[in-house]
PDB file of C-alpha atoms and ligand atoms in Angstrom:
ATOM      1  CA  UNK A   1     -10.343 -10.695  19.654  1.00 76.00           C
ATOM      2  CA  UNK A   2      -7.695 -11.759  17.059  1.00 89.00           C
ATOM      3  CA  UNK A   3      -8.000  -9.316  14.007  1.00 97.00           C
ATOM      4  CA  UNK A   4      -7.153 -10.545  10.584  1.00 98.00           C
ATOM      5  CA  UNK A   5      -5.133  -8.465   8.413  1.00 98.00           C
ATOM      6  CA  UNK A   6      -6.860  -7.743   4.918  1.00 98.00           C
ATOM      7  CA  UNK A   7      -3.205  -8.485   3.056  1.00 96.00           C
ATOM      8  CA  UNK A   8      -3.605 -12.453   4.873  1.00 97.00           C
ATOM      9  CA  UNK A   9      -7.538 -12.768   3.720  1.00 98.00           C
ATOM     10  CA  UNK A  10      -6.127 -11.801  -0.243  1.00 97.00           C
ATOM     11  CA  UNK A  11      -3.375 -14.621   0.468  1.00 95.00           C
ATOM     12  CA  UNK A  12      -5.735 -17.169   1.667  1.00 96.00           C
ATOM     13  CA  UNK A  13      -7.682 -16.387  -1.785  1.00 95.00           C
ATOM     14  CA  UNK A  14      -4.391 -17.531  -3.692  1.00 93.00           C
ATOM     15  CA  UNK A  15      -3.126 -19.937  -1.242  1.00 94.00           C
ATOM     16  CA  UNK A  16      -4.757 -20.915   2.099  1.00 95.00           C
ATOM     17  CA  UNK A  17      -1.760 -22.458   2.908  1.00 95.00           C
ATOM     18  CA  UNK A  18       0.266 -20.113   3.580  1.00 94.00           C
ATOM     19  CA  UNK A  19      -1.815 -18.264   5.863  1.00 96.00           C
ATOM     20  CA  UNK A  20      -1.771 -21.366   7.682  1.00 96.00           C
ATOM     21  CA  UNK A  21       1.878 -21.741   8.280  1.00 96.00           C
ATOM     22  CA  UNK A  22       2.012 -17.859   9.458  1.00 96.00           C
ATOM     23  CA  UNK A  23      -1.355 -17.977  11.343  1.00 97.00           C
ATOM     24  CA  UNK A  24      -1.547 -21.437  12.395  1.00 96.00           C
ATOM     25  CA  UNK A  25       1.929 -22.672  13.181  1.00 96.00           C
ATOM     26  CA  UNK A  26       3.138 -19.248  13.974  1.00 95.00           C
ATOM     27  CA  UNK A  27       5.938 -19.714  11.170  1.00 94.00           C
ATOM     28  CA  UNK A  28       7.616 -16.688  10.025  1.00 91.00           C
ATOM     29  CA  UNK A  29       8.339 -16.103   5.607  1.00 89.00           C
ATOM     30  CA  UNK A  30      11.763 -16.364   4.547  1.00 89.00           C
ATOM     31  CA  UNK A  31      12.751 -13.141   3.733  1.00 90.00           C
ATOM     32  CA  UNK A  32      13.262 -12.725   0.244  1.00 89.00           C
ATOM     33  CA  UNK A  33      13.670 -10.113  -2.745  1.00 90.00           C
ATOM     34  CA  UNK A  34      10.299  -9.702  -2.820  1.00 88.00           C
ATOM     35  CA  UNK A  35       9.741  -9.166   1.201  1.00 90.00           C
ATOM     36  CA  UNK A  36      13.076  -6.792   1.003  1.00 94.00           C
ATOM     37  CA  UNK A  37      11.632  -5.031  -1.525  1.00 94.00           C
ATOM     38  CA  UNK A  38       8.208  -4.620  -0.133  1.00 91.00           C
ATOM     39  CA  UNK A  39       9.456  -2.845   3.317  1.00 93.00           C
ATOM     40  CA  UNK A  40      11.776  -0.747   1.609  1.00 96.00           C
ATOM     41  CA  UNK A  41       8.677   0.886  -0.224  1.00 93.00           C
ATOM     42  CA  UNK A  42       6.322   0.476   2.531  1.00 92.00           C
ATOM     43  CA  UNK A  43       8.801   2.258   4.394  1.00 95.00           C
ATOM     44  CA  UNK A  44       9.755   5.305   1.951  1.00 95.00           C
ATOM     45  CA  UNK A  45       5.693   5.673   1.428  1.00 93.00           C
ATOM     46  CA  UNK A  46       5.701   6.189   5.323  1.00 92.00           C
ATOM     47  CA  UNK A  47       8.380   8.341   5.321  1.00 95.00           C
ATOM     48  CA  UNK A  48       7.178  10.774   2.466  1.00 94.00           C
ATOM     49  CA  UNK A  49       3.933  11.047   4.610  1.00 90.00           C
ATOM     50  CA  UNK A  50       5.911  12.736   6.951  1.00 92.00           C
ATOM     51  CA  UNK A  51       7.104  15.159   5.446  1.00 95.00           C
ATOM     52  CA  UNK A  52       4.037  16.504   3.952  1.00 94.00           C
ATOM     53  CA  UNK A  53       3.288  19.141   6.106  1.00 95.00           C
ATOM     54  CA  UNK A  54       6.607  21.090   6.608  1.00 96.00           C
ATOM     55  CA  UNK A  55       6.701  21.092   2.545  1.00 97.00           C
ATOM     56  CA  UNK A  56       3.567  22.672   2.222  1.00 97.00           C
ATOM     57  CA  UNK A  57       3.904  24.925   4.983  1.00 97.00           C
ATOM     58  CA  UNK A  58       6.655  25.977   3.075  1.00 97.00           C
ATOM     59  CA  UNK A  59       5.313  26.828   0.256  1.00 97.00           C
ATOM     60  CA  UNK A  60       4.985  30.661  -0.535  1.00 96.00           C
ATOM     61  CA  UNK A  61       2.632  33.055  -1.730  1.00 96.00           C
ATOM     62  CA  UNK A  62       2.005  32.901  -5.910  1.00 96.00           C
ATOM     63  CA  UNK A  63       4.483  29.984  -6.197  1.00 97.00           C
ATOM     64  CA  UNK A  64       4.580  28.400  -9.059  1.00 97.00           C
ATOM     65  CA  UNK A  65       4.876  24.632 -10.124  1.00 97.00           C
ATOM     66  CA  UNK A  66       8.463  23.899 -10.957  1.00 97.00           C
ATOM     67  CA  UNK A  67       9.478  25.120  -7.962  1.00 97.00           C
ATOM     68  CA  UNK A  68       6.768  23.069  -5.541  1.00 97.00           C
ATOM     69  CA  UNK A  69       7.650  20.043  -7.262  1.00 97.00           C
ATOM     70  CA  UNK A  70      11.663  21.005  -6.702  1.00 97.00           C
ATOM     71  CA  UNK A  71      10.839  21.103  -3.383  1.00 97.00           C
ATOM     72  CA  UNK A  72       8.875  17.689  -2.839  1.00 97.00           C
ATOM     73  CA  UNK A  73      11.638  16.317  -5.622  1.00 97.00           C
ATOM     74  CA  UNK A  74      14.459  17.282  -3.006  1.00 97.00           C
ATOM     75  CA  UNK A  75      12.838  15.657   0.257  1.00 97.00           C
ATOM     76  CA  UNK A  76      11.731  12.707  -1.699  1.00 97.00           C
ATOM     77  CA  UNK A  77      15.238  12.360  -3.052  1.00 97.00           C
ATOM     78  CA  UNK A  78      16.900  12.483   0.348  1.00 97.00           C
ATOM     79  CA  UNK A  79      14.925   9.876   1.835  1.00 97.00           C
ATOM     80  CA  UNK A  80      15.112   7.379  -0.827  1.00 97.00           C
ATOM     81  CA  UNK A  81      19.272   7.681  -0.398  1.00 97.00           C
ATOM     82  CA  UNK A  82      18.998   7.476   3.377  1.00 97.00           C
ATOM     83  CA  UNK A  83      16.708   4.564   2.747  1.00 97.00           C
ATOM     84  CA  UNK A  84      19.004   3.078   0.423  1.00 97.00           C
ATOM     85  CA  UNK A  85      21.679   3.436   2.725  1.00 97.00           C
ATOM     86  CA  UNK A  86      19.434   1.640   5.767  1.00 97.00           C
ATOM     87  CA  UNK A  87      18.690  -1.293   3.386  1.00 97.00           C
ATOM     88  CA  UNK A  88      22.406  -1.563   1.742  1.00 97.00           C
ATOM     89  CA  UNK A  89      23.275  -5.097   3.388  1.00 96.00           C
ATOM     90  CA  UNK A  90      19.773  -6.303   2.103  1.00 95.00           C
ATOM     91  CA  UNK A  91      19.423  -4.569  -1.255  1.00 96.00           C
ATOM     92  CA  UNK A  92      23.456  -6.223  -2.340  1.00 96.00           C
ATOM     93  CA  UNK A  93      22.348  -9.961  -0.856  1.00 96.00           C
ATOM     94  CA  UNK A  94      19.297  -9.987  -3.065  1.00 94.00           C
ATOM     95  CA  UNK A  95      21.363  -7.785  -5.787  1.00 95.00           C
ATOM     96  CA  UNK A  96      18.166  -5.605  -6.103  1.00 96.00           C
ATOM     97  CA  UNK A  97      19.278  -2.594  -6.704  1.00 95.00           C
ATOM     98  CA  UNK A  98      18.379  -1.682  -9.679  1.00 96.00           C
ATOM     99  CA  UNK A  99      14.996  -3.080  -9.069  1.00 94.00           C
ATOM    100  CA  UNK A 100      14.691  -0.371  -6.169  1.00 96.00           C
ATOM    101  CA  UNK A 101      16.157   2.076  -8.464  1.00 96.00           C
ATOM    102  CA  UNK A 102      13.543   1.732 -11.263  1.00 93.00           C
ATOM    103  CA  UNK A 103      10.239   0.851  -8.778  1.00 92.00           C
ATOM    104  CA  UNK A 104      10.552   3.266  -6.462  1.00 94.00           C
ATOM    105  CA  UNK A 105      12.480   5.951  -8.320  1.00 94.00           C
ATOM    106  CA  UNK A 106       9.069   5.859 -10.543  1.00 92.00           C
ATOM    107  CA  UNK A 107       6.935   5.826  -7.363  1.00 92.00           C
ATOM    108  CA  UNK A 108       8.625   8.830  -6.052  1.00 95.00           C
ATOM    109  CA  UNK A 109       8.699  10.829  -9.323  1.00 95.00           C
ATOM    110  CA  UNK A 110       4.584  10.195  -9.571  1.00 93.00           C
ATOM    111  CA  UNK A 111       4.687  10.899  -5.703  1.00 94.00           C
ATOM    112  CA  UNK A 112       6.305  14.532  -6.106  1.00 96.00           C
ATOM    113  CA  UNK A 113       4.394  15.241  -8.878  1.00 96.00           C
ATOM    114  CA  UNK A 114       0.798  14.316  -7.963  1.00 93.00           C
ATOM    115  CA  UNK A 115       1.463  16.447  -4.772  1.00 95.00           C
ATOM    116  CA  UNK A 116       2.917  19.066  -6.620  1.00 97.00           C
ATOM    117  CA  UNK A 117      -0.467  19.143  -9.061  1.00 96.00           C
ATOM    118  CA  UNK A 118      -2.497  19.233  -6.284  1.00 94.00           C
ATOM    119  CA  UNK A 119      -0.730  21.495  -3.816  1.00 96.00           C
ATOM    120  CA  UNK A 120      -0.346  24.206  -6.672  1.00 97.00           C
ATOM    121  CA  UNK A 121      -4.306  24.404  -7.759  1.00 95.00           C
ATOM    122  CA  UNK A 122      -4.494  26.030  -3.882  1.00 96.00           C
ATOM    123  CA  UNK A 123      -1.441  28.006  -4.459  1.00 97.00           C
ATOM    124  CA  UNK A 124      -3.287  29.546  -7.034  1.00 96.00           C
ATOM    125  CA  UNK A 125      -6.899  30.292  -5.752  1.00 95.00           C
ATOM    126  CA  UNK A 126      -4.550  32.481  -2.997  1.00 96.00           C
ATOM    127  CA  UNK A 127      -3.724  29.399  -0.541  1.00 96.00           C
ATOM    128  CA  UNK A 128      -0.369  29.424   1.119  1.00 96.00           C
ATOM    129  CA  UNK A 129       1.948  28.341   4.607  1.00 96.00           C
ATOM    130  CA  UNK A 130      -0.189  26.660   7.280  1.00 95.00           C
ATOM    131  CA  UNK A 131      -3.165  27.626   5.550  1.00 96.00           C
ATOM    132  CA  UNK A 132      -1.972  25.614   2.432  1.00 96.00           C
ATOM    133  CA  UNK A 133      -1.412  22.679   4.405  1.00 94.00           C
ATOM    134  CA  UNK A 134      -4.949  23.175   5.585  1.00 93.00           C
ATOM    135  CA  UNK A 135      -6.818  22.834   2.745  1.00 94.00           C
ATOM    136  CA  UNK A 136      -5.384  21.425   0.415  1.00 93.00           C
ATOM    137  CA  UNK A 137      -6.293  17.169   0.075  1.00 91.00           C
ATOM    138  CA  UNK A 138      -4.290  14.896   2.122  1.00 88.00           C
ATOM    139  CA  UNK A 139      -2.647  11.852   1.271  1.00 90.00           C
ATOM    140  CA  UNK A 140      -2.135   9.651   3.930  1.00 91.00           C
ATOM    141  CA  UNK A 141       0.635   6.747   3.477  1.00 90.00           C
ATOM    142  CA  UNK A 142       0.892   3.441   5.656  1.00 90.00           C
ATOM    143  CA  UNK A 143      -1.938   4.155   7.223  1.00 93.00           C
ATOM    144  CA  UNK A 144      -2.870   1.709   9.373  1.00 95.00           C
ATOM    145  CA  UNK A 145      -6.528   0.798  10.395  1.00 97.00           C
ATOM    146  CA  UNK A 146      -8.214  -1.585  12.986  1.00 97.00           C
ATOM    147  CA  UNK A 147     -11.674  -2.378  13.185  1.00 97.00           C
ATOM    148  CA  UNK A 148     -12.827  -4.524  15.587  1.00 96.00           C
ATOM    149  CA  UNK A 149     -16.847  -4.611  13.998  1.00 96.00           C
ATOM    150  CA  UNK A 150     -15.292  -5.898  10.994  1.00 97.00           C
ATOM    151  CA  UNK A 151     -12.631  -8.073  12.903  1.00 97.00           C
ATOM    152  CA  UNK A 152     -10.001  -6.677  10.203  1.00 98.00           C
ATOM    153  CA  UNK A 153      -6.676  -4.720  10.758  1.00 98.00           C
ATOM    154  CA  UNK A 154      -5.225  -3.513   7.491  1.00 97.00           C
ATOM    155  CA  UNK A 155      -2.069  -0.917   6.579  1.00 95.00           C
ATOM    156  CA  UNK A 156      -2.990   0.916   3.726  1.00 96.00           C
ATOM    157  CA  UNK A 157      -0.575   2.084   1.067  1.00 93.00           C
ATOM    158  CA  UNK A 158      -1.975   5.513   0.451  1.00 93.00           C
ATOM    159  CA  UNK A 159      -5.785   7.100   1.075  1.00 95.00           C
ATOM    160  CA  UNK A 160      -6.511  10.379  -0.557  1.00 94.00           C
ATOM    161  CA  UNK A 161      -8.656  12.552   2.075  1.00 92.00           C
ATOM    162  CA  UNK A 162     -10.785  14.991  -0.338  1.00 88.00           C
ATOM    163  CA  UNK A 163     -14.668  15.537  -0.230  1.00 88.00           C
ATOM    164  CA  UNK A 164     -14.643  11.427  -0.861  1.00 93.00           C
ATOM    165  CA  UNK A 165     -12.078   9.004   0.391  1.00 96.00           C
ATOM    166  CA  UNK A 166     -10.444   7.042  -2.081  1.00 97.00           C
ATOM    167  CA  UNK A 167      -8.073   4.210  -1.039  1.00 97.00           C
ATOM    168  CA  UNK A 168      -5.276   3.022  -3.188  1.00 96.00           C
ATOM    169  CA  UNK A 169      -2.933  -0.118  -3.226  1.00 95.00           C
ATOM    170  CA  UNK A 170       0.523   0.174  -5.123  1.00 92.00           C
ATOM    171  CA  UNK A 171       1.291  -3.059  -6.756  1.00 91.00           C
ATOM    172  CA  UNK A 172       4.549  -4.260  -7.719  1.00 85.00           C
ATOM    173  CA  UNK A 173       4.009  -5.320 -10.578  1.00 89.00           C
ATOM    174  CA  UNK A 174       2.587  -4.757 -14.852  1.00 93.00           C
ATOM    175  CA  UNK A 175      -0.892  -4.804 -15.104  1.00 95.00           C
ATOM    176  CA  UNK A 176      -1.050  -7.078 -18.327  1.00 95.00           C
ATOM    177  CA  UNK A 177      -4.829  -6.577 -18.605  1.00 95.00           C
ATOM    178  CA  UNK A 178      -5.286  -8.912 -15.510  1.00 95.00           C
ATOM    179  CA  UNK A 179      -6.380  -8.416 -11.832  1.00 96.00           C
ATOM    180  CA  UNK A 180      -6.374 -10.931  -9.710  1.00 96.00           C
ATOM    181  CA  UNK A 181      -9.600 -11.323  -6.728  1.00 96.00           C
ATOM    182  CA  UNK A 182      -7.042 -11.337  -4.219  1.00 96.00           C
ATOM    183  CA  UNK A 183      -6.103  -7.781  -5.758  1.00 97.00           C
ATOM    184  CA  UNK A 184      -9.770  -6.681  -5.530  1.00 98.00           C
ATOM    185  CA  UNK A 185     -10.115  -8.372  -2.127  1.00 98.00           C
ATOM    186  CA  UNK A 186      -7.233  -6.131  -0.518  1.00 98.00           C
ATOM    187  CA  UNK A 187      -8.458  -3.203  -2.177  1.00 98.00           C
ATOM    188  CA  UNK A 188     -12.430  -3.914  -0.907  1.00 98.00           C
ATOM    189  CA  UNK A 189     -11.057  -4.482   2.837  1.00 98.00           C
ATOM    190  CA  UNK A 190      -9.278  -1.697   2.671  1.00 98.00           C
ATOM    191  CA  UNK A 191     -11.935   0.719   1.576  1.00 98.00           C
ATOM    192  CA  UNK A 192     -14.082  -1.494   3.869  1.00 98.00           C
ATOM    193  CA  UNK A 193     -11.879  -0.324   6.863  1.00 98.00           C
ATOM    194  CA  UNK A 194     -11.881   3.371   6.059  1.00 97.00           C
ATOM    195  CA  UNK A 195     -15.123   3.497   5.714  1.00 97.00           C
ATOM    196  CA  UNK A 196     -15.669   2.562   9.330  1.00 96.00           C
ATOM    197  CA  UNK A 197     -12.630   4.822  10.505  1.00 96.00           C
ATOM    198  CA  UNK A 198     -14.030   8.008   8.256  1.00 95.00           C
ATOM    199  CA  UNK A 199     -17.784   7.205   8.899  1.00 95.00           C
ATOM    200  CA  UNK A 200     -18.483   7.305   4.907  1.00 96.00           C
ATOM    201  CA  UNK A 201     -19.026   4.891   1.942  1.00 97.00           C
ATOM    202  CA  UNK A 202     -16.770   4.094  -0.326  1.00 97.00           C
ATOM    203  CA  UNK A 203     -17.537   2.892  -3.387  1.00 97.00           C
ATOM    204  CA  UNK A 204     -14.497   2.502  -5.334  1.00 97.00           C
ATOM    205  CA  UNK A 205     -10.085   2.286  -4.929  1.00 97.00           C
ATOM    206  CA  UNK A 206      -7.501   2.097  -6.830  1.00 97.00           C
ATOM    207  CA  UNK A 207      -5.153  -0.598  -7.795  1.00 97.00           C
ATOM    208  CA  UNK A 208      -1.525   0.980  -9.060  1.00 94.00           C
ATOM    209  CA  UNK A 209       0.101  -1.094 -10.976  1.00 93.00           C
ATOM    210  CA  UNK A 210       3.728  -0.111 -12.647  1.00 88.00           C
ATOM    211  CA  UNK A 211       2.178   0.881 -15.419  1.00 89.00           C
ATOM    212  CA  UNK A 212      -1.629   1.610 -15.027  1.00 93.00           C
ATOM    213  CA  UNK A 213      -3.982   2.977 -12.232  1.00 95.00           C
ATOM    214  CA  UNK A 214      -7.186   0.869 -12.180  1.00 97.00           C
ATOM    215  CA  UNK A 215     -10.660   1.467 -10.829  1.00 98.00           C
ATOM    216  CA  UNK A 216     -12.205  -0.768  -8.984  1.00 98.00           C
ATOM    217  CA  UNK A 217     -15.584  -1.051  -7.822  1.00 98.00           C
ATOM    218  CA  UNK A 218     -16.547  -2.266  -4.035  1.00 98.00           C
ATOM    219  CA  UNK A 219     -19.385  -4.334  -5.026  1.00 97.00           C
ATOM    220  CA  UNK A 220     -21.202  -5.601  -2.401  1.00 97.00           C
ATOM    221  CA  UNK A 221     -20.126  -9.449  -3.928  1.00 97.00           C
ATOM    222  CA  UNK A 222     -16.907  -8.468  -3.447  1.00 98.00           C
ATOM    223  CA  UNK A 223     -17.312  -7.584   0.181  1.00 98.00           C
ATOM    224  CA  UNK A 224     -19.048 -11.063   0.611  1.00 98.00           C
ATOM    225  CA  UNK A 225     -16.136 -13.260  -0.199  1.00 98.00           C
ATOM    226  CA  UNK A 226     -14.358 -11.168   1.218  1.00 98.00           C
ATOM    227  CA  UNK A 227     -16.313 -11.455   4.979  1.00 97.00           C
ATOM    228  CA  UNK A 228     -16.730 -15.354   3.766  1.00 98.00           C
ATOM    229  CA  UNK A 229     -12.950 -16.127   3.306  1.00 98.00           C
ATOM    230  CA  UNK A 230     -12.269 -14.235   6.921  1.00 98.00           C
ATOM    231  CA  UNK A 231     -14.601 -16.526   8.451  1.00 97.00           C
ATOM    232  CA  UNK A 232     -12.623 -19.385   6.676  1.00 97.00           C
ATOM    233  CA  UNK A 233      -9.448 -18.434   7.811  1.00 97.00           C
ATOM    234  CA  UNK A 234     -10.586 -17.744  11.509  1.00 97.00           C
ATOM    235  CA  UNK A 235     -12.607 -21.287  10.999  1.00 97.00           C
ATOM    236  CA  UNK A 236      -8.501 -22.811  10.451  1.00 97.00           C
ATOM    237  CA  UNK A 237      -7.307 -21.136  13.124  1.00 97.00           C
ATOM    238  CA  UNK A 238      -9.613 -22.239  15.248  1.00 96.00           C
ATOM    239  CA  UNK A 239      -9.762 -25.592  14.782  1.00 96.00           C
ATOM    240  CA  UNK A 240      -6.049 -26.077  13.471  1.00 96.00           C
ATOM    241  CA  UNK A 241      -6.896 -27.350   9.955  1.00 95.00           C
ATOM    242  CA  UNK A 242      -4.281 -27.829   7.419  1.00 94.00           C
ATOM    243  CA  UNK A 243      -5.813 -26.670   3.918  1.00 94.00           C
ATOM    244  CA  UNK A 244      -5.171 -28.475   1.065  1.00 89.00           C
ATOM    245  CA  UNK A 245      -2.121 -27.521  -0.783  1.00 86.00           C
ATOM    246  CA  UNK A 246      -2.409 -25.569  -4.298  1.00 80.00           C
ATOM    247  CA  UNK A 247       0.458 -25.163  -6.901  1.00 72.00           C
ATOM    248  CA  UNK A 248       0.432 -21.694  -6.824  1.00 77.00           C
ATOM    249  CA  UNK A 249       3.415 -18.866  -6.776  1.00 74.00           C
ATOM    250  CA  UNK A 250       5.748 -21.168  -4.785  1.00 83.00           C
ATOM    251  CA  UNK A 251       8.806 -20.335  -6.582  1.00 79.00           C
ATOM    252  CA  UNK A 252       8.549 -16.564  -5.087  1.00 79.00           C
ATOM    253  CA  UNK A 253       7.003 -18.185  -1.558  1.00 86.00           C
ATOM    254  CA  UNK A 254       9.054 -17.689   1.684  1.00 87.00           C
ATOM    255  CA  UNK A 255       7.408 -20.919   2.912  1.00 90.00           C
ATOM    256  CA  UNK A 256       8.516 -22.811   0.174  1.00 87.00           C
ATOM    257  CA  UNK A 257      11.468 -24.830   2.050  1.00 85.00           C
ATOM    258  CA  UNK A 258       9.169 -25.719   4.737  1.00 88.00           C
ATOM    259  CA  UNK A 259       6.242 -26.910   1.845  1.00 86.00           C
ATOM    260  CA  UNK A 260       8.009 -28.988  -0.203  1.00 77.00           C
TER     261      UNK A 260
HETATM  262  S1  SF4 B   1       5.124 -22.979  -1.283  1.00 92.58           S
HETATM  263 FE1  SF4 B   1       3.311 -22.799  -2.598  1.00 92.58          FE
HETATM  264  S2  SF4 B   1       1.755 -24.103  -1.660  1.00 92.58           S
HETATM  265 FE2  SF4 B   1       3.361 -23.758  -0.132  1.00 92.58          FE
HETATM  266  S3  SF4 B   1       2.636 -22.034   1.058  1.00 92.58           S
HETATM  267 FE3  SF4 B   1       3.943 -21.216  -0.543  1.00 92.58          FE
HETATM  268  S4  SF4 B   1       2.573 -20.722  -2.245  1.00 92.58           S
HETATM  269 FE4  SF4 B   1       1.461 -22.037  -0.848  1.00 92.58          FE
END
């Protein structure tokens, strides 16, 4: 059974097209700035996920908050330059480095600090070491999820494990009092496919945009289209249809050549 990723049911809301070429014809995106830039977050969210546990189990008795954040500050810092460093050919051909700088130097500074918050409310109720890292709510980053019920596979920017679950998608861009449905799509499939892999419900995520976090609800409407356009797309790939073509983002699509 093919699964289809929740990221290619919020394209096929904007442009069907496109999940055509990748899903139909097998065509792969022209990399781009944006694709660049996309993996080189994706990858420093995965890579500050790993580190999560030896911070905390570092943490000692009574610390206090400058000095947890120093710590999550330093790791964070090291693997943004080593990631830097991976992605140097890519980040000088698309002459986005001061894009990288900005975006993810802000997601890492939230990043430290939100941990930091969190980790030191433990610290003080007596929490510390391995027992820190036991308790204290986990944040789980490029976390990938399958479901075969739902027939959806999704990789999910960051879930926050507390008494709820609470998914979250990190967007790349200003919120200028918009969202898009194919911003609340990814977000509902998302929660959708937590809630199968943490047996709970889920009735809201977050969408982070650069400069707002935004609520959104997982009304059951929203999970309709959202089962309705999967259907669509595994409809096209079925049957091979070619959707009509829409005038939408092309300037920033890596199928544009090929869709002219
Ligand atoms: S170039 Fe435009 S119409 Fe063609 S696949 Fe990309 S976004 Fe869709």
């Amino acid at each position: 059974m093919k699964l289809i990723n929740v990221s290619d049911i919020a394209t096929y809301a904007i442009c069907p097209l496109k999940v055509y070429y990748k899903l139909v014809l097998g065509k792969k995106e022209r990399i781009n700035e944006n694709i660049v830039f996309g993996r080189i977050k994706h990858k420093f969210m995965e890579k500050i996920n790993e580190v999560e546990k030896e911070i905390l189990e570092g943490i000692k008795k009574d610390e206090i908050y400058e000095s947890i954040k120093r710590k999550f500050d330093e790791k964070y810092s090291l693997i943004f330059q080593n990631l830097k460093q991976d992605y140097k050919k890519e980040i000088e051909k698309f002459n986005i480095e001061k894009r990288v700088d900005e975006e993810i130097g802000k997601i890492k500074k939230e990043e430290a600090e939100i941990r930091a918050k969190t980790a030191v409310k433990f610290v003080n109720l007596g929490f510390y070491g391995k027992e820190l890292y036991e308790v204290v709510p986990k944040f789980l980053c490029e976390y990938e999820i399958k479901s075969f019920v739902l027939g959806m596979k999704g990789r999910i920017d960051k879930i926050r494990i507390d008494k709820e679950i609470t998914p979250y998608e990190i967007k790349s861009r200003m919120y200028n009092n918009k969202i898009w449905l194919s911003e609340k799509l990814q977000i509902c499939g998302y929660a959708m496919l937590a809630e199968r892999k943490f047996k709970t419900n889920i009735d809201y995520g977050f969408l982070k945009f650069k400069d707002k976090t935004v609520k959104i609800e997982i009304k059951n409407s929203l999970r309709e289209i959202l089962i309705d356009l999967k259907k669509e797309i595994e409809k096209m790939i079925k049957n091979k249809t070619k959707p009509e073509k829409k005038e939408v983002a092309c300037k920033s699509c890596g199928f544009y050549e090929i869709c002219k």
